[in-house]
Tab-separated table of C-alpha atoms in Angstrom:
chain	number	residue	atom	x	y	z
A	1058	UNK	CA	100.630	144.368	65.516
A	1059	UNK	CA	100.334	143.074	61.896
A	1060	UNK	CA	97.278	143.353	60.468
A	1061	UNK	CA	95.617	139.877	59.933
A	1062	UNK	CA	95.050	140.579	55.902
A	1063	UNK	CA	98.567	140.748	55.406
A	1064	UNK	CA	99.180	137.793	57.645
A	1065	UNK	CA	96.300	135.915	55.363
A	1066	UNK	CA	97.995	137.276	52.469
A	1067	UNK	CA	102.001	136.348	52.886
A	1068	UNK	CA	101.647	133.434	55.847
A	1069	UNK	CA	105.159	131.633	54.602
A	1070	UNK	CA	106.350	135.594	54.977
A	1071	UNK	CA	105.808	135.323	58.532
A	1072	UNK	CA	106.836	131.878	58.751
A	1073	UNK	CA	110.041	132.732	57.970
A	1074	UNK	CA	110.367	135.729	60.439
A	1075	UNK	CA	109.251	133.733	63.296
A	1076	UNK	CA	112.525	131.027	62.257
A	1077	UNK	CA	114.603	133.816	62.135
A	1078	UNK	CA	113.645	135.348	65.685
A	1079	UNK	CA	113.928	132.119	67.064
A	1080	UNK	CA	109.946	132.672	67.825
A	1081	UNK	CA	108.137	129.754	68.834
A	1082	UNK	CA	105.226	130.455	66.515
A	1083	UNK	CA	102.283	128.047	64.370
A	1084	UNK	CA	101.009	130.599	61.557
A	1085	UNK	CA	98.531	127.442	60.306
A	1086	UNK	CA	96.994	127.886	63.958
A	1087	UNK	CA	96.512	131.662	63.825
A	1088	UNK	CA	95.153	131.280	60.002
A	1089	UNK	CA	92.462	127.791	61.031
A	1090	UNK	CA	91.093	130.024	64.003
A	1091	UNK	CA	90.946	133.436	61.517
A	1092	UNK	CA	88.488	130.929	59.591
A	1093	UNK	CA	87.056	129.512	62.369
A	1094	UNK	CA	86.032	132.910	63.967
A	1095	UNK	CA	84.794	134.286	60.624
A	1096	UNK	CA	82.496	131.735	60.281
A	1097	UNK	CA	81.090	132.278	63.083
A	1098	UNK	CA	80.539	136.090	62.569
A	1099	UNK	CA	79.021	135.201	59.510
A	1100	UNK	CA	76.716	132.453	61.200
A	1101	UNK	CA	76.033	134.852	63.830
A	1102	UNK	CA	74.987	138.515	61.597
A	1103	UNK	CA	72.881	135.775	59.315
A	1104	UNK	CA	71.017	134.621	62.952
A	1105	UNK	CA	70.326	138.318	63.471
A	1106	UNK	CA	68.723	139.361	60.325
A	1107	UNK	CA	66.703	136.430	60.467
A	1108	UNK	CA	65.955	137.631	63.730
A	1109	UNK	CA	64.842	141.691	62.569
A	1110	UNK	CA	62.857	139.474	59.554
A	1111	UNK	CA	60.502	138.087	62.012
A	1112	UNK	CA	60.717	140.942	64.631
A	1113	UNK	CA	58.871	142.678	61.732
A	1114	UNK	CA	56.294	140.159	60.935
A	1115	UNK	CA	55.074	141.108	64.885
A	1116	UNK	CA	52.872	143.662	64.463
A	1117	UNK	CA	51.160	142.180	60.888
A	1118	UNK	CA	49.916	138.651	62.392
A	1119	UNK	CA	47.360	136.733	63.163
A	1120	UNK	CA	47.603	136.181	67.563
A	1121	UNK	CA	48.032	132.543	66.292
A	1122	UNK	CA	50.790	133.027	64.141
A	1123	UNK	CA	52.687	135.788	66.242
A	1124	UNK	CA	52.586	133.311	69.057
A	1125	UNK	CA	54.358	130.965	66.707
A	1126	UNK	CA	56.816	133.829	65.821
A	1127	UNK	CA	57.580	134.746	69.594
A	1128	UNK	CA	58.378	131.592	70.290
A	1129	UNK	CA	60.508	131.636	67.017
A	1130	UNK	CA	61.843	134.712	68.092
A	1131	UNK	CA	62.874	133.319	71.723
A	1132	UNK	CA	64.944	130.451	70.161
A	1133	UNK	CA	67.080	132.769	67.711
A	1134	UNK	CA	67.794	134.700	70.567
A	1135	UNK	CA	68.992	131.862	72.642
A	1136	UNK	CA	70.900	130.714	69.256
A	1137	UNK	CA	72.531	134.186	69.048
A	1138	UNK	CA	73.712	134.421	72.342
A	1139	UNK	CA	75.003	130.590	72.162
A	1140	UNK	CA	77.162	131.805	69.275
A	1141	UNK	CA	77.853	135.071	70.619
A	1142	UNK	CA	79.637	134.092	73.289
A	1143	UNK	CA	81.489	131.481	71.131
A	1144	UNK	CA	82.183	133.810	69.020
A	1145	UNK	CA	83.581	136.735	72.101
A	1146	UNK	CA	85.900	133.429	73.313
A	1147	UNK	CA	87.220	133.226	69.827
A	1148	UNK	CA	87.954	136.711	69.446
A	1149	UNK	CA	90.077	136.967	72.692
A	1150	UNK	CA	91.756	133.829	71.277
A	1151	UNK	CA	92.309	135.183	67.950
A	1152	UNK	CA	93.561	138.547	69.561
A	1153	UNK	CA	96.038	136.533	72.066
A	1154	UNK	CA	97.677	134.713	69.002
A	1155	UNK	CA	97.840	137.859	67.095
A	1156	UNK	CA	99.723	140.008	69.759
A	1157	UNK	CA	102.612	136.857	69.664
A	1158	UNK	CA	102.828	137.644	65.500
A	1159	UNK	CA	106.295	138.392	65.032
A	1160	UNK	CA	107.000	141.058	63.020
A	1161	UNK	CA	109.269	141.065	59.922
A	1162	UNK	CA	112.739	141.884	59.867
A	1163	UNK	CA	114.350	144.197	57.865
A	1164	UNK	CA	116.302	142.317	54.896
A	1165	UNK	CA	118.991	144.009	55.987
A	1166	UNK	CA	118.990	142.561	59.644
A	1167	UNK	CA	121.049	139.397	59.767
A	1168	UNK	CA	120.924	135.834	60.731
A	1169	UNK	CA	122.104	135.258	64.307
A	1170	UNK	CA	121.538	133.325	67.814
A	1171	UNK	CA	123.950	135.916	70.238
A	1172	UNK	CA	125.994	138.851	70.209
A	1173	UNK	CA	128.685	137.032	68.306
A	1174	UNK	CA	126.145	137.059	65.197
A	1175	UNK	CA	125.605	140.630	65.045
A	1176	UNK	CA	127.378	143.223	62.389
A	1177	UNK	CA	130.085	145.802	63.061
A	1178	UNK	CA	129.097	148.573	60.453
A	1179	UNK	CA	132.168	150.936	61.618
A	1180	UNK	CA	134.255	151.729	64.424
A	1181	UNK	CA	135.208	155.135	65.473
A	1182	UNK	CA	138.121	156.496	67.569
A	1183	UNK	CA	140.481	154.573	68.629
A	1184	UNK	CA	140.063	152.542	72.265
A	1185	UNK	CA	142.901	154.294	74.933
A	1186	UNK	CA	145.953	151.989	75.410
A	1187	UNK	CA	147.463	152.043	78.815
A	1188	UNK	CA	151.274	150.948	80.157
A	1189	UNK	CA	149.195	150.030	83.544
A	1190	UNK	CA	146.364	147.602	84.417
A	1191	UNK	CA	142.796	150.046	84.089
A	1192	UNK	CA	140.690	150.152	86.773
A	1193	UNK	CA	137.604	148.639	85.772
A	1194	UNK	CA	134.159	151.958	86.248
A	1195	UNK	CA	133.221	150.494	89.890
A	1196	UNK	CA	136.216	150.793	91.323
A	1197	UNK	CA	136.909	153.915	89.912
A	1198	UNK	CA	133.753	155.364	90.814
A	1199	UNK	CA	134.083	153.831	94.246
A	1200	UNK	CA	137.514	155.388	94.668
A	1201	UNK	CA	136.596	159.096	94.138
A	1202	UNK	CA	133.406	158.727	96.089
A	1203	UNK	CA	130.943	159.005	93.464
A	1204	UNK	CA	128.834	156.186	94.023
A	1205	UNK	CA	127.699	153.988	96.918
A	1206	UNK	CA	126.688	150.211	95.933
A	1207	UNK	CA	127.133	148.735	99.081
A	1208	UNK	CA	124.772	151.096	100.588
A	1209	UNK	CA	122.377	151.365	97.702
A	1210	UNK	CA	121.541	147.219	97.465
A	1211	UNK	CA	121.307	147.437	101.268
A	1212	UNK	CA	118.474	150.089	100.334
A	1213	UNK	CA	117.364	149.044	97.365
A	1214	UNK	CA	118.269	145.355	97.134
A	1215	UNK	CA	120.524	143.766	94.678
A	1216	UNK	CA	121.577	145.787	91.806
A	1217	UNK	CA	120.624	149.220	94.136
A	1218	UNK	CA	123.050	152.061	93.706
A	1219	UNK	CA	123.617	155.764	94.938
A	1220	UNK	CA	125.168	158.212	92.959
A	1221	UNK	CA	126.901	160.823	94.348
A	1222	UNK	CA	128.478	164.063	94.635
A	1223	UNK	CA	130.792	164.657	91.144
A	1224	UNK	CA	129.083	161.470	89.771
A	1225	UNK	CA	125.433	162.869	90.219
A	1226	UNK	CA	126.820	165.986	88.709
A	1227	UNK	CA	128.369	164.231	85.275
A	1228	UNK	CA	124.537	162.516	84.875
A	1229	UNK	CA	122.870	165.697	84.923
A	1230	UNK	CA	125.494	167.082	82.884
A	1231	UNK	CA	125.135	164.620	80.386
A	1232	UNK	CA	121.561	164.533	80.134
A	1233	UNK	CA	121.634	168.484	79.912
A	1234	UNK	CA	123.894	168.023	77.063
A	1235	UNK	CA	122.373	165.388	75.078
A	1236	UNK	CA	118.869	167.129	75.541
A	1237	UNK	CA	119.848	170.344	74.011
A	1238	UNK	CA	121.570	168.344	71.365
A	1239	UNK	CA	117.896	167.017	70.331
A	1240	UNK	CA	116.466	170.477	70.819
A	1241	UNK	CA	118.253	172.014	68.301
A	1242	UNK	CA	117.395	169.702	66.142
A	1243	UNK	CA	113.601	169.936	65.940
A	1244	UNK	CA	112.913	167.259	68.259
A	1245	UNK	CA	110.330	168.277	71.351
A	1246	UNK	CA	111.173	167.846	74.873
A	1247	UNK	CA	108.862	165.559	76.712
A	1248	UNK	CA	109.596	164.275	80.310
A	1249	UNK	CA	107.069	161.048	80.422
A	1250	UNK	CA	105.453	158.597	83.134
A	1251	UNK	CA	107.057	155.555	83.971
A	1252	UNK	CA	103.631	154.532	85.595
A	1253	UNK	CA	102.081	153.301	82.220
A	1254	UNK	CA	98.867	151.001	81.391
A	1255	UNK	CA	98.685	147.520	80.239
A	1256	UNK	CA	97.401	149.247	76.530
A	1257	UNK	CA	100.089	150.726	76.082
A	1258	UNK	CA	102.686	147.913	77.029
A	1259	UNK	CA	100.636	145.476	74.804
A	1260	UNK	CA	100.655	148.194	71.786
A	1261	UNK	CA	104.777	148.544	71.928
A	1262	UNK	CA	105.242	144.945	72.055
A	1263	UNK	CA	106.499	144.256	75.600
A	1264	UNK	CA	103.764	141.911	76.650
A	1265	UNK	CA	102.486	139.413	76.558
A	1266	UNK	CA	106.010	138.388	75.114
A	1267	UNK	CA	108.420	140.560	77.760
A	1268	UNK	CA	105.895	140.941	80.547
A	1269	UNK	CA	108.511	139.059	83.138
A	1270	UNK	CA	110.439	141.665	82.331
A	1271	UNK	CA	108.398	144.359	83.567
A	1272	UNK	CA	107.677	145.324	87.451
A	1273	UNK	CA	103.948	144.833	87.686
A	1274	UNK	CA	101.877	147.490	90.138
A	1275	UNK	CA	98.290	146.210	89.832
A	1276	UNK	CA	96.120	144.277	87.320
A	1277	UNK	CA	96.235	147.526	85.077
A	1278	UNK	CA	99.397	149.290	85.970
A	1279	UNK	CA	103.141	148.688	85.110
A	1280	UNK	CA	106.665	150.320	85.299
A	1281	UNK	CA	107.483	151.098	81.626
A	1282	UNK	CA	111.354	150.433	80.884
A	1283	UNK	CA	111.430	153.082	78.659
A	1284	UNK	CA	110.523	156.244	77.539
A	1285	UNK	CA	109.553	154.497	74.003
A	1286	UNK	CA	106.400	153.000	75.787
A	1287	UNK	CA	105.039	156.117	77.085
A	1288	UNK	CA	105.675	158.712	74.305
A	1289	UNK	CA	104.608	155.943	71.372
A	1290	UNK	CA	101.455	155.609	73.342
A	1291	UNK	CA	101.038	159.752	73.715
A	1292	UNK	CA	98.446	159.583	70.541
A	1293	UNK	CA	96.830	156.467	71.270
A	1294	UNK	CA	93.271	156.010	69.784
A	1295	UNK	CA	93.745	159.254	67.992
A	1296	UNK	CA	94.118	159.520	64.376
A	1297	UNK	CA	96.880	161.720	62.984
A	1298	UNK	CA	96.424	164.038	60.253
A	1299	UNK	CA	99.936	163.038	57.618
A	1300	UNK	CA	100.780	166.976	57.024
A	1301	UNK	CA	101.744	166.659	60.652
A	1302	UNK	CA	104.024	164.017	60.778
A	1303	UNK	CA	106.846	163.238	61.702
A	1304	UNK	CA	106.455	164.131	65.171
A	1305	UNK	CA	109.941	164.200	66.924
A	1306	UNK	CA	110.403	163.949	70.730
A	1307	UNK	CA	113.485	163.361	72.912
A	1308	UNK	CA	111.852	161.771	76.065
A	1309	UNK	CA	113.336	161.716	79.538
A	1310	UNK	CA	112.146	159.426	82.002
A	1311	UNK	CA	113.064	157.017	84.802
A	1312	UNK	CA	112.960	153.399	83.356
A	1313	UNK	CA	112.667	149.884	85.710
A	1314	UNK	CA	113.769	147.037	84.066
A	1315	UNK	CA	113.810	143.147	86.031
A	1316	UNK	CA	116.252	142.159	84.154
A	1317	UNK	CA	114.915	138.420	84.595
A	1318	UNK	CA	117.106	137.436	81.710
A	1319	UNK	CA	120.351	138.689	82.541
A	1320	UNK	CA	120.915	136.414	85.862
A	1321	UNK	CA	124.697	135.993	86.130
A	1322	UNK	CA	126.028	138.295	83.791
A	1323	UNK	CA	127.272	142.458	84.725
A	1324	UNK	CA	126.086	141.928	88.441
A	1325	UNK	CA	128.577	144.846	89.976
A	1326	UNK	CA	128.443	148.213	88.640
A	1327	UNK	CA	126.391	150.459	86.812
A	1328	UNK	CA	126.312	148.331	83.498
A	1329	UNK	CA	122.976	146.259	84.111
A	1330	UNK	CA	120.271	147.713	87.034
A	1331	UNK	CA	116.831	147.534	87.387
A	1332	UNK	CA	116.679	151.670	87.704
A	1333	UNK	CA	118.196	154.418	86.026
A	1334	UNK	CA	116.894	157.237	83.966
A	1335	UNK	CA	117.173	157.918	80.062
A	1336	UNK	CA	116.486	160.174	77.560
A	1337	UNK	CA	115.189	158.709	74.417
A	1338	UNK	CA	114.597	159.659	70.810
A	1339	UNK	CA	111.010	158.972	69.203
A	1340	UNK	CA	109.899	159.659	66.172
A	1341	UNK	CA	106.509	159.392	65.121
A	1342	UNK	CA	106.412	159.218	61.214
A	1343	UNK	CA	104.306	157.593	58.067
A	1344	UNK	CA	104.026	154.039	58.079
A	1345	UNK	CA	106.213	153.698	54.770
A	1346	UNK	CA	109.880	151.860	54.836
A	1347	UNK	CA	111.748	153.578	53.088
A	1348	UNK	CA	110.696	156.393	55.668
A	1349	UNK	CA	111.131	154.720	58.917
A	1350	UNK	CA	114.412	153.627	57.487
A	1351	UNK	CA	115.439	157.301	57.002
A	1352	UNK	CA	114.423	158.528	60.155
A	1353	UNK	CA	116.244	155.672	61.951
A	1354	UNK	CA	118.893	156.796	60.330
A	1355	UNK	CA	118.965	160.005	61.614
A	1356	UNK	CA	118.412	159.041	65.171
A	1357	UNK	CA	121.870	156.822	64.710
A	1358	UNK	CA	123.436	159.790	63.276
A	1359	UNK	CA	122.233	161.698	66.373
A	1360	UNK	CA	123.357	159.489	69.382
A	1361	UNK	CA	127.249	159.018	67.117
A	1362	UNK	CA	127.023	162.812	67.162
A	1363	UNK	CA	126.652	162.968	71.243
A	1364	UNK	CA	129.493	160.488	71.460
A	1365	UNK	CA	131.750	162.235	69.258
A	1366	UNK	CA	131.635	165.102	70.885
A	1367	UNK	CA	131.913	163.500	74.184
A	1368	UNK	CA	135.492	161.951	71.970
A	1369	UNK	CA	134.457	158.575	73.125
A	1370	UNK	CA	135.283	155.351	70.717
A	1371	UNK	CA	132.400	153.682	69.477
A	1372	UNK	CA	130.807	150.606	67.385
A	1373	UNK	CA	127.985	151.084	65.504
A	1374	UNK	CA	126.702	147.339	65.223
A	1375	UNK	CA	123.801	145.795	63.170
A	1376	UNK	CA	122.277	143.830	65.960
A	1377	UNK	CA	121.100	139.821	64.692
């Protein structure tokens, strides 16, 4: 979340990233109810130090003129709570519009509406060219009896999968790989919850915004999509001495996703689900951007590293 002096401070700033996201956002209504609800704070602390002033009088009065003061006293604090509930409504107002604040994009980052719009950086390796027509992963993986689909949506409904025998083997495999990998490089293995808090959710950015995408347990419980949620959230409310940063994790986890916006596209196969299980890098580091910059470099550098070694073409893409 962006704090709200920086919003009061560059609002044509944030204008401009909410055109550029394609977020349906009015920074002139966020800014009029900023005013609105610090007006009413002020209105409100002046209501209670008028209200200690003749608290104090009390004691030193005549039993004519504290009468007069109780009753004086009475009204203020029907006034105050008038206005502090105004002001409470307000608040959780001013706090709904601020979690919809888009944030600013990177200069770098460009202008786009789809996938077509994004950047190619590089390519690496060159894509296998066959004299035959290539099975496409779900037939393949169908074939040699590594995964069940048919079976796994009648268990687990549409988009349900087993895997299986040499195809449950490569996943461990892989994430056995990848994880010592991260290890080696500094980075702390953490296997998180997938049971998070609404907090938490909220403090990532995934709702209010995403929340359709996210499978919903009870009023205060969700299934996070990603490790990111969980492990971001590990040092919530705390405050973090700077000599200790950056903290590095690689985070496993199993991840639910709804997928609410993807109806119609990658419905066979292993390409879109709703589970599956991931290990993710977070990095915890000083709120500077030439730092987070650096840093997100080096988790790119890590995942092309994985692939490499796996000698698996790859895009790295600038994503609009």
């Amino acid at each position: 979340m962006l704090d709200i002096k920086f919003i009061r401070e560059n609002p044509d700033l944030i204008k401009e990233a909410a055109r550029k996201k394609h977020v349906d956002f009015d920074v002139k209504e966020l800014l009029a109810l900023d005013v609105l609800y610090r007006e009413i704070l002020n209105l409100v602390e002046k209501l209670r130090a008028e209200q200690n002033k003749v608290t104090e009088r009390v004691p030193q009065s005549s039993p004519e003129e504290k009468e007069k003061l109780i009753l004086e006293m009475k009204q203020l604090k029907e006034h105050i709570k008038e206005k502090e509930e105004e002001l409470r409504h307000q608040r959780e107002h001013l706090d709904e519009l601020m979690l919809r604040v888009p944030n600013v994009p990177d200069v770098s980052v460009p202008e786009g509406e789809s996938d077509l719009d994004n950047k190619e950086i590089k390519q690496v390796g060159e894509i296998p060219k066959f004299d035959f027509t290539p099975k496409d992963h779900l037939t393949i993986l169908e074939n040699l009896d590594l995964a069940d689909f048919e079976r796994g949506s009648k268990v687990s409904g549409f988009r349900g999968y087993f895997l299986k025998n040499a195809g449950a083997l490569l996943c461990f495999a892989l994430w056995q790989f990848a994880l010592e990998q991260l290890v080696k490089k500094g980075f702390t293995p953490i296997i998180a919850p997938s049971k998070v808090k609404r907090e938490p959710l909220k403090g990532c950015g995934f709702i209010p915004q995403h929340e359709e995408e996210v499978y919903r347990l009870t009023e205060d419980e969700y299934l996070s999509g990603t490790a990111e949620v969980p492990v971001t959230s590990y040092y919530m409310d705390e405050i973090l001495d700077e000599k200790d940063l950056p903290k590095k994790f690689i985070a496993f986890s199993p991840c639910f996703r709804k997928e609410a916006g993807s109806y119609g596209r990658d419905v066979k196969g292993l390409i879109r689900v709703h589970e599956f299980f991931k290990l993710e890098q977070v990095i915890l580091c000083e709120a500077k951007h030439e730092t987070s910059v650096a840093f997100h470099e080096e988790i790119t550098k890590n995942s092309e590293e994985i692939v490499q070694a796996l000698k698996m073409p790859y895009r790295v893409v600038l994503n609009c």
